[in-house]
Coordinates of N, CA and C in Angstrom, one line a residue:
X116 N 94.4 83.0 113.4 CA 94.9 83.9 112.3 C 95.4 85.2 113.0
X117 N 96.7 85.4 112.6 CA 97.1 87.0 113.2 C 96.7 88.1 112.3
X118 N 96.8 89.5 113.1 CA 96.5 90.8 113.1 C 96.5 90.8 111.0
X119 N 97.9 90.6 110.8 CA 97.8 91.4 109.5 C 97.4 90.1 108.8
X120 N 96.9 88.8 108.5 CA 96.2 87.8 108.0 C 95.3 88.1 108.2
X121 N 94.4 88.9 109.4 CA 93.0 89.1 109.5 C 92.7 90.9 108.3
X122 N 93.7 91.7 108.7 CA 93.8 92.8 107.5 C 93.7 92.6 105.6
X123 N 94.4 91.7 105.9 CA 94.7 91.1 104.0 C 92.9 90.3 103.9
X124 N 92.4 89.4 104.7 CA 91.3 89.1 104.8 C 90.2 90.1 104.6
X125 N 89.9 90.5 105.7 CA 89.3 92.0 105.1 C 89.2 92.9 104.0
X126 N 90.4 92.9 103.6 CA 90.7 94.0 102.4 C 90.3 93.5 101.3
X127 N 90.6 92.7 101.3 CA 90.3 91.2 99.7 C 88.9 91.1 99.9
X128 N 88.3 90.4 100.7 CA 87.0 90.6 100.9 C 85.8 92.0 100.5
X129 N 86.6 93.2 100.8 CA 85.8 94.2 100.7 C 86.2 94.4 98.9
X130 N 87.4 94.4 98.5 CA 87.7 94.7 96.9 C 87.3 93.5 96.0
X131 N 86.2 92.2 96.3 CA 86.1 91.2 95.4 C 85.2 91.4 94.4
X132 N 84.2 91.7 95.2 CA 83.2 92.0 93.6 C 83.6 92.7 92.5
X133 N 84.3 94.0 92.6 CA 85.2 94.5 91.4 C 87.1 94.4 91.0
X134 N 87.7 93.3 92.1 CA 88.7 93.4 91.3 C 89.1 93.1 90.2
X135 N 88.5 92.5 89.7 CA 88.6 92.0 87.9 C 88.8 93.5 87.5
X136 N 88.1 94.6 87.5 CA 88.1 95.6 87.2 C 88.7 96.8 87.7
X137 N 89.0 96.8 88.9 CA 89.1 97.9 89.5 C 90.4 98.6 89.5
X138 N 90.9 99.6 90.5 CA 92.3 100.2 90.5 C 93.1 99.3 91.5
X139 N 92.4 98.7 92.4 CA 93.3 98.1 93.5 C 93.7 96.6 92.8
X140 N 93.0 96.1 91.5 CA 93.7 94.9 91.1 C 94.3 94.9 89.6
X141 N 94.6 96.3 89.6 CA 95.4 96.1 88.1 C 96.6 95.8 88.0
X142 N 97.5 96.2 89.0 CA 99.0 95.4 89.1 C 98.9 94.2 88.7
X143 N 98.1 93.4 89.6 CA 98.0 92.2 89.4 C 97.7 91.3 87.8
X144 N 96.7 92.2 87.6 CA 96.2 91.7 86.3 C 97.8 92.2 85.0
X145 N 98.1 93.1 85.2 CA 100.1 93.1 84.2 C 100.7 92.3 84.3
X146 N 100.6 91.5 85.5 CA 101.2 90.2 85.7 C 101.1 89.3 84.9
X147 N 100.0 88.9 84.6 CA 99.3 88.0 83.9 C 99.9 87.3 82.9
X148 N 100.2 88.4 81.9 CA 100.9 88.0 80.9 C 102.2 87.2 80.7
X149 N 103.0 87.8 81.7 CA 104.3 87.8 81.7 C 104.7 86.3 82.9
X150 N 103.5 86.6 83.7 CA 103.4 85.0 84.0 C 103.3 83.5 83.4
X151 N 102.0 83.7 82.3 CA 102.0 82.5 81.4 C 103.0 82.3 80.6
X152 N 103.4 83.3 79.9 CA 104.7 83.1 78.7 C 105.7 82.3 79.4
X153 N 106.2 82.3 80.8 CA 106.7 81.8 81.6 C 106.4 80.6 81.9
X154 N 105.4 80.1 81.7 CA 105.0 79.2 82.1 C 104.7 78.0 80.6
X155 N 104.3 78.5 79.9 CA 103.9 78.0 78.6 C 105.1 77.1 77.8
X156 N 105.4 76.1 76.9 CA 106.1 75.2 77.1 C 107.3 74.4 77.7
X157 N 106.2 74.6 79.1 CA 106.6 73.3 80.3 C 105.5 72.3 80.5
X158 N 106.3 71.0 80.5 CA 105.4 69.8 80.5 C 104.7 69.8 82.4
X159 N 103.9 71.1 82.4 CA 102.6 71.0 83.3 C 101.4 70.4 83.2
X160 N 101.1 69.2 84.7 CA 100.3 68.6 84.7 C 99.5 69.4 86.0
X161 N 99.8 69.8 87.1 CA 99.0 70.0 87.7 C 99.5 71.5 88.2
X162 N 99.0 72.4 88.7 CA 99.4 74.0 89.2 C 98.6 74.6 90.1
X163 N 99.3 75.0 91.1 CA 98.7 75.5 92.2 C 98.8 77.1 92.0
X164 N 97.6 78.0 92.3 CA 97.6 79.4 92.3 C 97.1 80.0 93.6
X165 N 99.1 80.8 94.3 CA 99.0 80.3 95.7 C 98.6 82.1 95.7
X166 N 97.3 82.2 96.2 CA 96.7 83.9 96.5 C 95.6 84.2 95.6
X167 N 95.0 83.0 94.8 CA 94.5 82.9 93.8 C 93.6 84.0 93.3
X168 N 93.1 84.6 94.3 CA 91.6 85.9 94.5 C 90.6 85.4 93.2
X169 N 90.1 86.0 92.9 CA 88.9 85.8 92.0 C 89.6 85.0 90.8
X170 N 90.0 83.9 90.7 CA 90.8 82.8 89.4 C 91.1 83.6 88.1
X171 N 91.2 84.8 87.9 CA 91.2 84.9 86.5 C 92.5 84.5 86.0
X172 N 93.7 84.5 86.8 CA 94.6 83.5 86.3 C 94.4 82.5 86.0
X173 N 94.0 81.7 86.8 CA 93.7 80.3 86.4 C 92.8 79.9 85.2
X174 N 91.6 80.9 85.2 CA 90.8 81.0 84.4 C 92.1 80.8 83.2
X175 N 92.7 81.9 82.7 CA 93.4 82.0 81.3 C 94.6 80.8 81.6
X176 N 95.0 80.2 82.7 CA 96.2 79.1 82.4 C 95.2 78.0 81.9
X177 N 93.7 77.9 82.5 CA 92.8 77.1 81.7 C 92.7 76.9 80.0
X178 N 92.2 78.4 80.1 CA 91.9 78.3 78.6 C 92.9 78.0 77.3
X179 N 94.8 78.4 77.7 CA 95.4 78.2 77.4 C 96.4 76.7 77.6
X180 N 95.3 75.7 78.0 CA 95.3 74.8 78.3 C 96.9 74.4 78.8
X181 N 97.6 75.3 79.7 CA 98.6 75.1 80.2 C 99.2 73.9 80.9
X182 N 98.1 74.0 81.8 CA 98.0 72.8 82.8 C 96.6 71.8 82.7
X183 N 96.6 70.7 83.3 CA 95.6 69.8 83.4 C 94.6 69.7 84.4
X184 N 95.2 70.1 85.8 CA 94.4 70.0 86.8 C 95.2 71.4 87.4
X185 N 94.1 72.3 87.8 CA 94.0 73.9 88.6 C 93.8 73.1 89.8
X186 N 94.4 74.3 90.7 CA 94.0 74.4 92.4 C 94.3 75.9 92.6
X187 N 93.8 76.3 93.8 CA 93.5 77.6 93.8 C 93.5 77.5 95.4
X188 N 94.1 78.5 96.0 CA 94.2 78.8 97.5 C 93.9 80.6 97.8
X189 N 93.2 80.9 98.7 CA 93.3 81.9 99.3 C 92.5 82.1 100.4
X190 N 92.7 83.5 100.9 CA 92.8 83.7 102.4 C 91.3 84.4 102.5
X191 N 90.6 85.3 101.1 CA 89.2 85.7 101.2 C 87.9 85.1 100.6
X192 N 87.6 84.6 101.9 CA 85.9 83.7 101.3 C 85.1 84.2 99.9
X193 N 85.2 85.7 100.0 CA 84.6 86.8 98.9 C 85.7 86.7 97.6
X194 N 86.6 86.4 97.6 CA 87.4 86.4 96.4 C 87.3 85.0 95.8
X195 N 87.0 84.0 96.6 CA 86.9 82.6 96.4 C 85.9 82.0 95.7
X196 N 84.3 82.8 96.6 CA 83.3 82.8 95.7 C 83.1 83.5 94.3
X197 N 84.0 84.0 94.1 CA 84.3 85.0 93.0 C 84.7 83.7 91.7
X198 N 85.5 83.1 92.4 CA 86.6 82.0 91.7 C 86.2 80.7 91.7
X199 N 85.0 80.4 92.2 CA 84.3 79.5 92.0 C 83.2 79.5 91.0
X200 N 82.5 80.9 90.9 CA 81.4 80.9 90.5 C 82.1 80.9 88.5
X201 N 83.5 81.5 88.7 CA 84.4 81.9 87.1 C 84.7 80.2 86.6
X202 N 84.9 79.6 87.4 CA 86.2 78.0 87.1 C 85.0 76.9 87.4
X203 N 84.3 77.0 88.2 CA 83.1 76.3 88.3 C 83.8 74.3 88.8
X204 N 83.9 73.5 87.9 CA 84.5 72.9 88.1 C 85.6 72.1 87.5
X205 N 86.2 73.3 87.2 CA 87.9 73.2 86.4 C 89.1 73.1 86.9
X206 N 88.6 73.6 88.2 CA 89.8 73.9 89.9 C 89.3 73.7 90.7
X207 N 89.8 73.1 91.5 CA 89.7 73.0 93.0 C 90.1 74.3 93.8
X208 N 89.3 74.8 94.7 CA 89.2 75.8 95.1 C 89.3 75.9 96.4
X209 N 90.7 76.2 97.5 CA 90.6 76.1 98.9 C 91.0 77.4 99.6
X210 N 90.0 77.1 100.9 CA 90.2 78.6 101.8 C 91.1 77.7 102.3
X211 N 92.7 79.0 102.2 CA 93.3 78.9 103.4 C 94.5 79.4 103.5
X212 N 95.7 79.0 104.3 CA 96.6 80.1 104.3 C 98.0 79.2 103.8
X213 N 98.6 80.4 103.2 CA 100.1 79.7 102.2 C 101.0 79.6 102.8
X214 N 100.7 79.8 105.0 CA 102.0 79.5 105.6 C 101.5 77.7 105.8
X215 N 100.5 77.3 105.2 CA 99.8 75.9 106.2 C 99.3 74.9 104.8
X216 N 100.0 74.6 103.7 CA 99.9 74.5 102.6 C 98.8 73.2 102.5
X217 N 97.4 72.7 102.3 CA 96.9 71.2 102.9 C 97.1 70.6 101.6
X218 N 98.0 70.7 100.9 CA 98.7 69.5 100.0 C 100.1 68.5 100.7
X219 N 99.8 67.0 100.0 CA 101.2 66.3 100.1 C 102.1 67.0 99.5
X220 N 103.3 66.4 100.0 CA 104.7 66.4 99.4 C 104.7 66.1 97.9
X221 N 105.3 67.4 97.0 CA 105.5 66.7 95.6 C 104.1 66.8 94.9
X222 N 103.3 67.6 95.2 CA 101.9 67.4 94.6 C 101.7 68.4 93.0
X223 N 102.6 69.2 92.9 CA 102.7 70.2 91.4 C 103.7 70.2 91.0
X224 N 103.8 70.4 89.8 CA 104.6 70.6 88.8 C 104.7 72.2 89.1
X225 N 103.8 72.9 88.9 CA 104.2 74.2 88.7 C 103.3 75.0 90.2
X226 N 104.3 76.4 90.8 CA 103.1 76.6 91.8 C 103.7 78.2 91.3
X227 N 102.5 79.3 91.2 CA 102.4 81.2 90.8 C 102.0 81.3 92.2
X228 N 102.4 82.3 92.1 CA 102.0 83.7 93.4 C 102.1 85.1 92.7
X229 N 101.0 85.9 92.7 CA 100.9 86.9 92.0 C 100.0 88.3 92.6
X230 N 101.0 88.9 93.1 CA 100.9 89.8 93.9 C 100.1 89.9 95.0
X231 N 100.9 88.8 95.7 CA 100.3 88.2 96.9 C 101.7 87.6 98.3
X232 N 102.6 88.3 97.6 CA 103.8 87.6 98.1 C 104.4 88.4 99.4
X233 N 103.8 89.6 99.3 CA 104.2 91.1 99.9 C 103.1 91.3 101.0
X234 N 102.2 90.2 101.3 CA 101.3 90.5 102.8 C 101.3 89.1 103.1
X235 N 103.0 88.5 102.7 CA 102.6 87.3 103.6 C 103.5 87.7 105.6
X236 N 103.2 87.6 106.5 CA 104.1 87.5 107.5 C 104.9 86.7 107.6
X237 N 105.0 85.8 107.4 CA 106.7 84.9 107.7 C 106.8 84.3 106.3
X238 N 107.5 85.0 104.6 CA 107.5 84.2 104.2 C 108.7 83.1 103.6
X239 N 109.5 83.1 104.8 CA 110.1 82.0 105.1 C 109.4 80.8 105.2
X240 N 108.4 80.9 105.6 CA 107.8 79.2 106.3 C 106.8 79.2 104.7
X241 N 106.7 79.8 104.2 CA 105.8 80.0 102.7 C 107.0 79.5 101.4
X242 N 107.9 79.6 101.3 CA 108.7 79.5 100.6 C 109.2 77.7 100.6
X243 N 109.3 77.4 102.1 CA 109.2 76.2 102.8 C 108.1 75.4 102.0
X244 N 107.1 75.7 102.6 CA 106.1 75.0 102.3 C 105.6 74.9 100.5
X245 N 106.4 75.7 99.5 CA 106.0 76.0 98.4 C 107.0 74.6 98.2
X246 N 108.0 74.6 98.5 CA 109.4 73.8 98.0 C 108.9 72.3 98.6
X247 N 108.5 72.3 99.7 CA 107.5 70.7 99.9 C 106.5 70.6 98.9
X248 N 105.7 71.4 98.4 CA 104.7 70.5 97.8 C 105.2 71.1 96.4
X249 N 106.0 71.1 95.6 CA 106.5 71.4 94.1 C 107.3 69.8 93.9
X250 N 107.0 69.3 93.5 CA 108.0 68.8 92.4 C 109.3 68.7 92.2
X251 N 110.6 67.9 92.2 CA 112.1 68.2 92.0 C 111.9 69.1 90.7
X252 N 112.5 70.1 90.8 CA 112.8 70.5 89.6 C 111.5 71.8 89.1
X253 N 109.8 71.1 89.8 CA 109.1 71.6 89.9 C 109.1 73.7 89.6
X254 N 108.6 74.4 88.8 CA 108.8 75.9 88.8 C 107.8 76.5 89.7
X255 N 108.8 77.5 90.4 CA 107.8 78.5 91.3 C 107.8 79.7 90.8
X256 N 106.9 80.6 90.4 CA 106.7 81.7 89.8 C 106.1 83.0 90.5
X257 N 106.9 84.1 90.8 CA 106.3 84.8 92.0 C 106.4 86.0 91.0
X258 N 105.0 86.8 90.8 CA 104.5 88.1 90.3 C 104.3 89.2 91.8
X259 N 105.4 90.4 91.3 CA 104.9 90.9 92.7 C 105.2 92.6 92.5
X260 N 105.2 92.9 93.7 CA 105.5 95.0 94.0 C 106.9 94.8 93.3
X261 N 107.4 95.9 93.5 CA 109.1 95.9 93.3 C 109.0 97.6 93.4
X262 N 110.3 98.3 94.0 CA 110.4 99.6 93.7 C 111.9 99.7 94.1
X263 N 112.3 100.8 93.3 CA 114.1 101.1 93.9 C 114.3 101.5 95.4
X264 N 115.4 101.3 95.6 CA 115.2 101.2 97.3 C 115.2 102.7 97.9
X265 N 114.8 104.2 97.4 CA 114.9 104.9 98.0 C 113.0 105.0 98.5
X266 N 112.0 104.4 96.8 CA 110.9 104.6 97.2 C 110.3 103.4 97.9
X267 N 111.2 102.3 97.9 CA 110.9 100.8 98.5 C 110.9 101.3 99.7
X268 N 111.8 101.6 100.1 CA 111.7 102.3 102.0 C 111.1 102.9 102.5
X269 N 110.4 103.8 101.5 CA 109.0 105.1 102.2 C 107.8 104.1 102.0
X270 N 107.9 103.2 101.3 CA 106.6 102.3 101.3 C 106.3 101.1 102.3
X271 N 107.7 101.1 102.8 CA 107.6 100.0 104.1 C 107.7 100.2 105.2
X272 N 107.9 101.6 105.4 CA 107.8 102.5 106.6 C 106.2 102.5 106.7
X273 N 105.4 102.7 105.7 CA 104.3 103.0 105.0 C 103.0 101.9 105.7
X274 N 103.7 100.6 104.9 CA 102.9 99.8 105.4 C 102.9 99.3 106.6
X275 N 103.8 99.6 107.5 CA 103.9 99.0 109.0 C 102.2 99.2 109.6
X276 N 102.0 100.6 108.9 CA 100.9 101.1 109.5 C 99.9 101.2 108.7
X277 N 99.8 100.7 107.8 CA 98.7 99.6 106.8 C 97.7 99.2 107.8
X278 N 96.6 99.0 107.0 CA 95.6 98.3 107.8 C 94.9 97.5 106.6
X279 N 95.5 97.4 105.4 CA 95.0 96.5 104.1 C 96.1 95.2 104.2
X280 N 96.9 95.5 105.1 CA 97.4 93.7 105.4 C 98.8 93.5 104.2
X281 N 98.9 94.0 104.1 CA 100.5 94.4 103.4 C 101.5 94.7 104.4
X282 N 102.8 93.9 103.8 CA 104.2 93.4 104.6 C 104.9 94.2 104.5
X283 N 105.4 93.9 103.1 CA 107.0 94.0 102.9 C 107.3 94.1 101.0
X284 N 107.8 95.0 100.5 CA 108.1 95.0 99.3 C 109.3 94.5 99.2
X285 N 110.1 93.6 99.0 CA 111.1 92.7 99.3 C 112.2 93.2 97.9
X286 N 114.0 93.4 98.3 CA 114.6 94.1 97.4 C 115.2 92.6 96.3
X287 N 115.5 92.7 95.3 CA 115.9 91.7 94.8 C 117.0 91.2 95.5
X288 N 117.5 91.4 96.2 CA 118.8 90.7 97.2 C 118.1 89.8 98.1
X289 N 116.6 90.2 98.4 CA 116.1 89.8 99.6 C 115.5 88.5 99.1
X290 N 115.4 88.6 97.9 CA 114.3 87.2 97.3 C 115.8 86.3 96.9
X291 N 116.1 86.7 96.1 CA 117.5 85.8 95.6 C 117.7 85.1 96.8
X292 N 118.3 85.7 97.8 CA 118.8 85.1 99.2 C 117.4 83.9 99.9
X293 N 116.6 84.4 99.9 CA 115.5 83.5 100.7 C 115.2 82.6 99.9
X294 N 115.0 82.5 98.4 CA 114.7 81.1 97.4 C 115.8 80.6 97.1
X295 N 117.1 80.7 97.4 CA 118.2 80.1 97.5 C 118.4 78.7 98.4
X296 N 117.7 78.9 99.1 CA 117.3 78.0 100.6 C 116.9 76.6 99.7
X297 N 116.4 76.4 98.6 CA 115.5 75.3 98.1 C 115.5 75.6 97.1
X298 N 116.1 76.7 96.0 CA 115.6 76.3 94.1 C 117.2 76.8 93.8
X299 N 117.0 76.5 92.5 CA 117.8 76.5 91.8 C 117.4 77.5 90.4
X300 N 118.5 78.1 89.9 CA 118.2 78.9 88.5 C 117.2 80.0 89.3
X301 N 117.6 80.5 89.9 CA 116.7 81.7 90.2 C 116.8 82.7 89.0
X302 N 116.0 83.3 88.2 CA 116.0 84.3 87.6 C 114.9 85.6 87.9
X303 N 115.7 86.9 88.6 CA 114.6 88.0 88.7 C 114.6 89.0 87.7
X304 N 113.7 89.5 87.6 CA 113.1 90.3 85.8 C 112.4 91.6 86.8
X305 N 112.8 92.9 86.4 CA 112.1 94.0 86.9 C 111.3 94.5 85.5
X306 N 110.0 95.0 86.1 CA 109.5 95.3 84.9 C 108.9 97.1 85.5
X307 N 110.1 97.6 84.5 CA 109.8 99.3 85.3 C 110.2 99.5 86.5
X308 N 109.5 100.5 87.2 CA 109.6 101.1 88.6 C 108.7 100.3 89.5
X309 N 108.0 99.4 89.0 CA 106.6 98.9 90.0 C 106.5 97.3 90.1
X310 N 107.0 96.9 89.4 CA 107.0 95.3 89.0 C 108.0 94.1 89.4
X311 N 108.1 93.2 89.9 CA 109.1 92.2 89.6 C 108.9 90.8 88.9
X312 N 109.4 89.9 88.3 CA 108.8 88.7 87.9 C 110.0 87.8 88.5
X313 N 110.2 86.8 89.4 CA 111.0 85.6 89.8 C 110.8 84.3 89.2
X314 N 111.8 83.3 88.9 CA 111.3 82.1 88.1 C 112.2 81.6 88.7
X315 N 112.1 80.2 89.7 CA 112.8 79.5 90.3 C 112.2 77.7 90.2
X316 N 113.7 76.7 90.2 CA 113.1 75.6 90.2 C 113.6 74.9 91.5
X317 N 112.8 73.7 92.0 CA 112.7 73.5 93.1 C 114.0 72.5 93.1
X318 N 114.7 72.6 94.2 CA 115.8 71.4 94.5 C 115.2 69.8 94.4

């Protein structure tokens, strides 16, 4: 595991008991919303939630009986047991990392990432690996940072020198161009000064 995968590890780990609640996971949780709507009349059978931290996504794609079969990936043991102890056995629940995906080819219909997209280091080989295990046609759904590019720049100057394991606030040129590689219908949604929503289907 490298430097900044061992940082995002760490950080997640120390923020699990309260991110349901806290200041460091409310982005995340605005997501939420605007994720399922997104997702909500598509014929989903199975969905992967790639950064999952403590499942309360999953939890509510559950209850909104979105999908049939949950899976759930992430990188902190402490966010996991978080997500196990919420979904119990509703999802399958794996440590590990979203450059190294341990699913076959074609294994979901639908795969979220939700503010987790921005401390990956190469997510070229992540975007790869999302488009092998999705489905033709399959939807990827990426909730994340977003800022205009004067304060996007002071923030990634910023994080170089992070030690919470954050990358890159990526400009909408930067995503368009890189999910171009493998989907189709890309659509990006800014929500405010702080938000982005992407909705892409898999080649």
């Amino acid at each position: 595991m490298n430097i900044t995968k061992q940082k995002s590890q760490k950080t997640f780990d120390k923020q699990a008991a309260d991110y349901d609640t806290n200041i460091q996971g409310e982005h995340a949780r605005k997501l939420y919303k605007p994720i399922i709507e997104n997702l909500k009349n598509k014929n989903i059978h199975s969905i992967l939630d790639l950064g999952c931290g403590t499942g309360a996504l999953l939890k509510e794609i559950k209850e909104l009986n979105i999908a049939e079969q949950l899976f759930g990936i992430d990188i902190s043991p402490n966010m996991l047991e978080i997500a196990k102890n919420k979904l119990g056995n509703d999802a399958t629940l794996i440590l590990g990392d979203s450059e190294r995906l341990p699913f076959e080819d074609s294994s979901f219909d639908a795969i979220v990432c939700n503010d987790s997209f921005h401390h990956y280091p190469q997510p070229d080989i992540v975007e790869k690996e999302v488009s092998r295990c999705l489905k033709q046609n399959g939807v990827f759904i990426i909730g994340d940072c977003w800022q205009p590019i004067g304060a996007r720049q002071i923030m990634n100057y910023y994080m170089k020198h992070s030690n919470s394991g954050d990358v890159k606030i990526y400009s909408k040129k930067e995503m368009l161009l890189l999910l171009s590689k493998d989907f189709h219908e890309i659509e990006w949604k800014s929500f405010g000064t702080r938000s982005c929503l992407i909705i892409a289907y898999n080649n």
